[in-house]
Coordinates of C-alpha atoms in Angstrom, one line a residue:
Chain X
E389 CA -24.0 -12.3 25.0
A390 CA -24.8 -9.5 22.6
G391 CA -27.8 -10.1 20.4
V392 CA -28.4 -9.5 16.7
A393 CA -27.9 -5.9 15.8
Q394 CA -29.7 -4.1 13.0
S395 CA -29.7 -0.6 11.6
P396 CA -31.5 1.6 10.9
R397 CA -34.5 0.8 13.1
Y398 CA -36.8 2.9 10.9
K399 CA -36.7 4.2 7.3
I400 CA -39.1 6.1 5.2
I401 CA -38.4 6.5 1.5
E402 CA -40.3 7.3 -1.7
K403 CA -41.0 4.7 -4.3
R404 CA -38.3 4.1 -6.8
Q405 CA -35.6 5.2 -4.3
S406 CA -33.0 2.7 -3.0
V407 CA -32.4 1.7 0.6
A408 CA -29.9 -0.6 2.5
F409 CA -30.2 -2.4 5.8
W410 CA -27.3 -3.6 7.9
C411 CA -27.1 -6.7 10.2
N412 CA -24.5 -7.9 12.6
P413 CA -25.2 -11.4 13.9
I414 CA -24.4 -13.0 17.2
S415 CA -20.7 -13.7 17.4
G416 CA -19.9 -17.2 16.2
H417 CA -23.1 -17.7 14.3
A418 CA -22.3 -19.0 10.9
T419 CA -25.8 -18.8 9.5
L420 CA -27.6 -15.5 8.8
Y421 CA -31.1 -15.0 7.6
W422 CA -33.0 -12.0 6.2
Y423 CA -36.8 -12.1 6.6
Q424 CA -39.6 -9.8 5.3
Q425 CA -42.5 -9.4 7.7
I426 CA -45.6 -7.6 6.3
L427 CA -48.0 -6.3 8.8
G428 CA -50.2 -9.1 10.2
Q429 CA -48.1 -11.8 8.6
G430 CA -45.4 -14.2 9.8
P431 CA -41.9 -13.6 8.7
K432 CA -41.0 -14.8 5.1
L433 CA -37.5 -15.9 4.4
L434 CA -35.8 -13.8 1.8
I435 CA -32.2 -15.2 1.9
Q436 CA -30.1 -17.5 4.0
F437 CA -26.3 -17.4 4.2
Q438 CA -23.9 -20.0 5.5
N439 CA -20.7 -18.0 6.2
N440 CA -20.4 -15.9 3.1
G441 CA -22.2 -18.3 0.8
V442 CA -25.9 -18.3 -0.2
V443 CA -27.8 -21.3 1.0
D444 CA -31.4 -20.3 -0.1
D445 CA -32.5 -17.2 -2.0
S446 CA -35.5 -18.8 -3.7
Q447 CA -37.9 -16.1 -2.4
L448 CA -35.7 -13.1 -2.9
P449 CA -37.1 -10.8 -5.7
K450 CA -33.8 -10.6 -7.4
D451 CA -34.8 -7.9 -9.9
R452 CA -34.8 -5.4 -7.0
F453 CA -33.4 -7.1 -3.9
S454 CA -29.8 -8.0 -3.3
A455 CA -27.9 -9.1 -0.2
E456 CA -24.3 -9.8 0.6
R457 CA -22.2 -11.1 3.4
L458 CA -18.7 -10.6 2.1
K459 CA -16.6 -11.5 5.1
G460 CA -19.0 -14.1 6.6
V461 CA -20.0 -11.8 9.5
D462 CA -22.0 -8.6 8.8
S463 CA -24.6 -8.5 6.1
T464 CA -26.4 -5.9 4.0
L465 CA -29.8 -6.1 2.3
K466 CA -30.5 -3.6 -0.5
I467 CA -33.7 -2.7 -2.3
Q468 CA -33.4 -0.8 -5.6
P469 CA -35.8 0.5 -6.7
A470 CA -38.3 0.3 -3.9
K471 CA -42.0 -0.3 -4.5
L472 CA -45.0 0.5 -2.2
E473 CA -45.5 -3.2 -1.5
D474 CA -42.0 -3.4 0.0
S475 CA -43.3 -1.6 3.1
A476 CA -42.6 -4.1 5.9
V477 CA -40.3 -5.0 8.8
Y478 CA -37.1 -6.6 7.7
L479 CA -35.8 -9.0 10.3
C480 CA -32.3 -10.4 10.5
A481 CA -31.7 -13.6 12.4
S482 CA -28.7 -15.8 13.0
S483 CA -28.0 -19.3 14.3
L484 CA -25.2 -21.8 14.8
R485 CA -24.5 -24.0 11.8
G486 CA -26.8 -27.0 11.8
R487 CA -29.2 -25.4 14.4
E488 CA -31.4 -23.5 12.0
Y489 CA -34.4 -24.3 14.3
E490 CA -32.8 -22.1 17.0
Q491 CA -32.7 -18.7 15.4
Y492 CA -32.1 -15.4 17.3
F493 CA -33.8 -12.4 15.8
G494 CA -32.7 -8.8 15.7
P495 CA -35.2 -5.9 16.4
G496 CA -35.9 -5.4 12.7
T497 CA -36.0 -2.4 10.4
R498 CA -39.4 -0.9 9.7
L499 CA -39.5 0.3 6.1
T500 CA -42.2 2.6 4.9
V501 CA -42.3 3.3 1.1
T502 CA -44.5 6.3 0.1
Chain O
K1341 CA -47.3 -28.1 1.1
N1342 CA -45.9 -27.3 4.5
Q1343 CA -48.3 -25.0 6.4
V1344 CA -48.8 -23.6 9.8
E1345 CA -52.2 -22.2 10.7
Q1346 CA -52.9 -20.2 13.9
S1347 CA -56.1 -19.2 15.6
P1348 CA -57.6 -16.9 16.6
Q1349 CA -56.1 -14.2 14.4
S1350 CA -56.5 -11.7 17.3
L1351 CA -57.7 -11.9 20.9
I1352 CA -58.6 -9.4 23.6
I1353 CA -58.7 -10.5 27.2
L1354 CA -58.8 -8.8 30.6
E1355 CA -55.7 -8.6 32.8
G1356 CA -55.5 -11.6 35.1
K1357 CA -57.5 -13.9 32.8
N1358 CA -56.1 -17.0 31.1
C1359 CA -56.1 -17.7 27.4
T1360 CA -55.1 -20.4 24.9
L1361 CA -53.7 -19.9 21.4
Q1362 CA -53.9 -22.6 18.8
C1363 CA -51.5 -23.8 16.1
N1364 CA -52.2 -26.5 13.5
Y1365 CA -49.5 -27.7 11.1
T1366 CA -49.0 -29.9 8.1
V1367 CA -45.2 -29.7 8.2
S1368 CA -43.4 -33.0 7.4
P1369 CA -41.1 -34.5 8.4
F1370 CA -41.6 -32.7 11.7
S1371 CA -38.5 -31.8 13.7
N1372 CA -39.7 -29.4 16.4
L1373 CA -42.2 -26.7 17.2
R1374 CA -41.4 -23.4 18.8
W1375 CA -43.5 -20.5 20.0
Y1376 CA -42.2 -17.0 19.7
K1377 CA -43.4 -13.8 21.3
Q1378 CA -43.1 -10.7 19.3
D1379 CA -43.6 -7.3 21.0
T1380 CA -44.5 -4.4 18.8
G1381 CA -41.5 -3.0 17.1
R1382 CA -39.2 -5.9 18.2
G1383 CA -38.0 -9.1 16.8
P1384 CA -39.5 -12.5 17.8
V1385 CA -38.2 -14.0 21.1
S1386 CA -38.4 -17.7 21.7
L1387 CA -40.7 -18.9 24.5
T1388 CA -40.7 -22.7 24.2
I1389 CA -39.4 -25.4 21.9
M1390 CA -40.8 -29.0 21.8
T1391 CA -39.6 -32.0 19.9
F1392 CA -41.7 -34.9 18.7
S1393 CA -41.5 -36.8 22.0
E1394 CA -42.5 -33.8 24.2
N1395 CA -46.1 -33.2 25.1
T1396 CA -45.8 -30.1 27.3
K1397 CA -43.2 -27.4 28.1
S1398 CA -43.5 -24.5 30.5
N1399 CA -41.8 -21.2 30.7
G1400 CA -43.2 -19.3 33.7
R1401 CA -46.8 -18.4 33.0
Y1402 CA -46.5 -19.8 29.4
T1403 CA -47.3 -23.5 28.9
A1404 CA -47.1 -25.1 25.4
T1405 CA -48.6 -28.5 24.5
L1406 CA -48.0 -30.6 21.5
D1407 CA -50.0 -33.5 20.0
A1408 CA -47.8 -34.9 17.2
D1409 CA -50.5 -37.3 16.2
T1410 CA -53.1 -34.6 15.4
K1411 CA -50.4 -32.1 14.5
Q1412 CA -51.7 -29.5 16.9
S1413 CA -50.1 -27.3 19.5
S1414 CA -51.4 -24.8 22.0
L1415 CA -49.9 -22.0 24.0
H1416 CA -51.7 -21.4 27.3
I1417 CA -51.1 -18.1 29.2
T1418 CA -52.0 -18.0 32.8
A1419 CA -52.9 -14.9 34.8
S1420 CA -52.3 -12.6 31.9
Q1421 CA -50.4 -9.3 32.4
L1422 CA -50.4 -6.2 30.3
S1423 CA -46.9 -7.0 29.2
D1424 CA -48.3 -10.2 27.5
S1425 CA -49.8 -8.0 24.8
A1426 CA -47.9 -9.1 21.7
S1427 CA -48.0 -11.3 18.7
Y1428 CA -47.4 -15.0 19.3
I1429 CA -46.0 -16.9 16.4
C1430 CA -45.9 -20.7 16.0
V1431 CA -42.9 -22.0 14.0
V1432 CA -42.4 -25.5 12.9
S1433 CA -39.1 -26.8 11.6
F1434 CA -38.4 -29.9 9.5
H1435 CA -35.2 -31.6 8.6
S1436 CA -34.4 -30.7 5.0
G1437 CA -31.4 -33.0 4.6
A1438 CA -27.7 -32.5 4.6
G1439 CA -27.8 -31.6 8.3
S1440 CA -30.0 -28.6 7.9
Y1441 CA -33.5 -27.5 8.9
Q1442 CA -36.1 -25.3 7.4
L1443 CA -38.7 -23.3 9.2
T1444 CA -42.4 -22.7 8.4
F1445 CA -43.9 -19.7 10.2
G1446 CA -47.5 -19.1 11.2
K1447 CA -49.1 -15.7 10.7
G1448 CA -49.3 -15.2 14.5
T1449 CA -52.1 -14.4 17.0
K1450 CA -52.2 -10.8 18.1
L1451 CA -53.0 -10.8 21.9
S1452 CA -54.2 -7.6 23.6
V1453 CA -54.4 -7.6 27.4
I1454 CA -56.5 -4.8 28.7
P1455 CA -56.8 -3.5 32.3

């Protein structure tokens, strides 16, 4: 079974630039999550999708972050404009519907904002 | 407020030695507790999961315990290997209604195993 795929793995940008991350969940997983993990911290949920609908985006900084999952499969997370404090690893995870306690994580994208 | 506290923040041990990581939580209503291992530059990978009624769960050299009364869990690593060097994250889930669950993550314990 293929795991959660993410790209790119690494990204370095200057502040005020924009960046986008891509995630392909495990086949058949209806629920998809984006997390932000700052160095030395546990992952923080940014947004949760159920198919192509948003379940929870309460911690997403909506003035600069946006995410979509148009066809209920792949998802993109965008930051525009980036700030220094956005430097972190962005993890994508997926799970079967109703099994949010069993999430499978991708390798993450490490973002450095200079 | 739902919280998960892990200790120690970091730990260095010699190869071959045992160690124990701690996790205290205030998540309610409790559903299950999972320990993840996160290698540097990789996403977390599940090691064990325990429900309310389970006291212990093993996965090779990893043994997790759960005391639901005191809301404490521990992860014991036996005969550590260099490949055990990673961050270990305790995650507690609770039933948030409508057939869904929410997760609360600890900050992790960074383990370094040295030769």
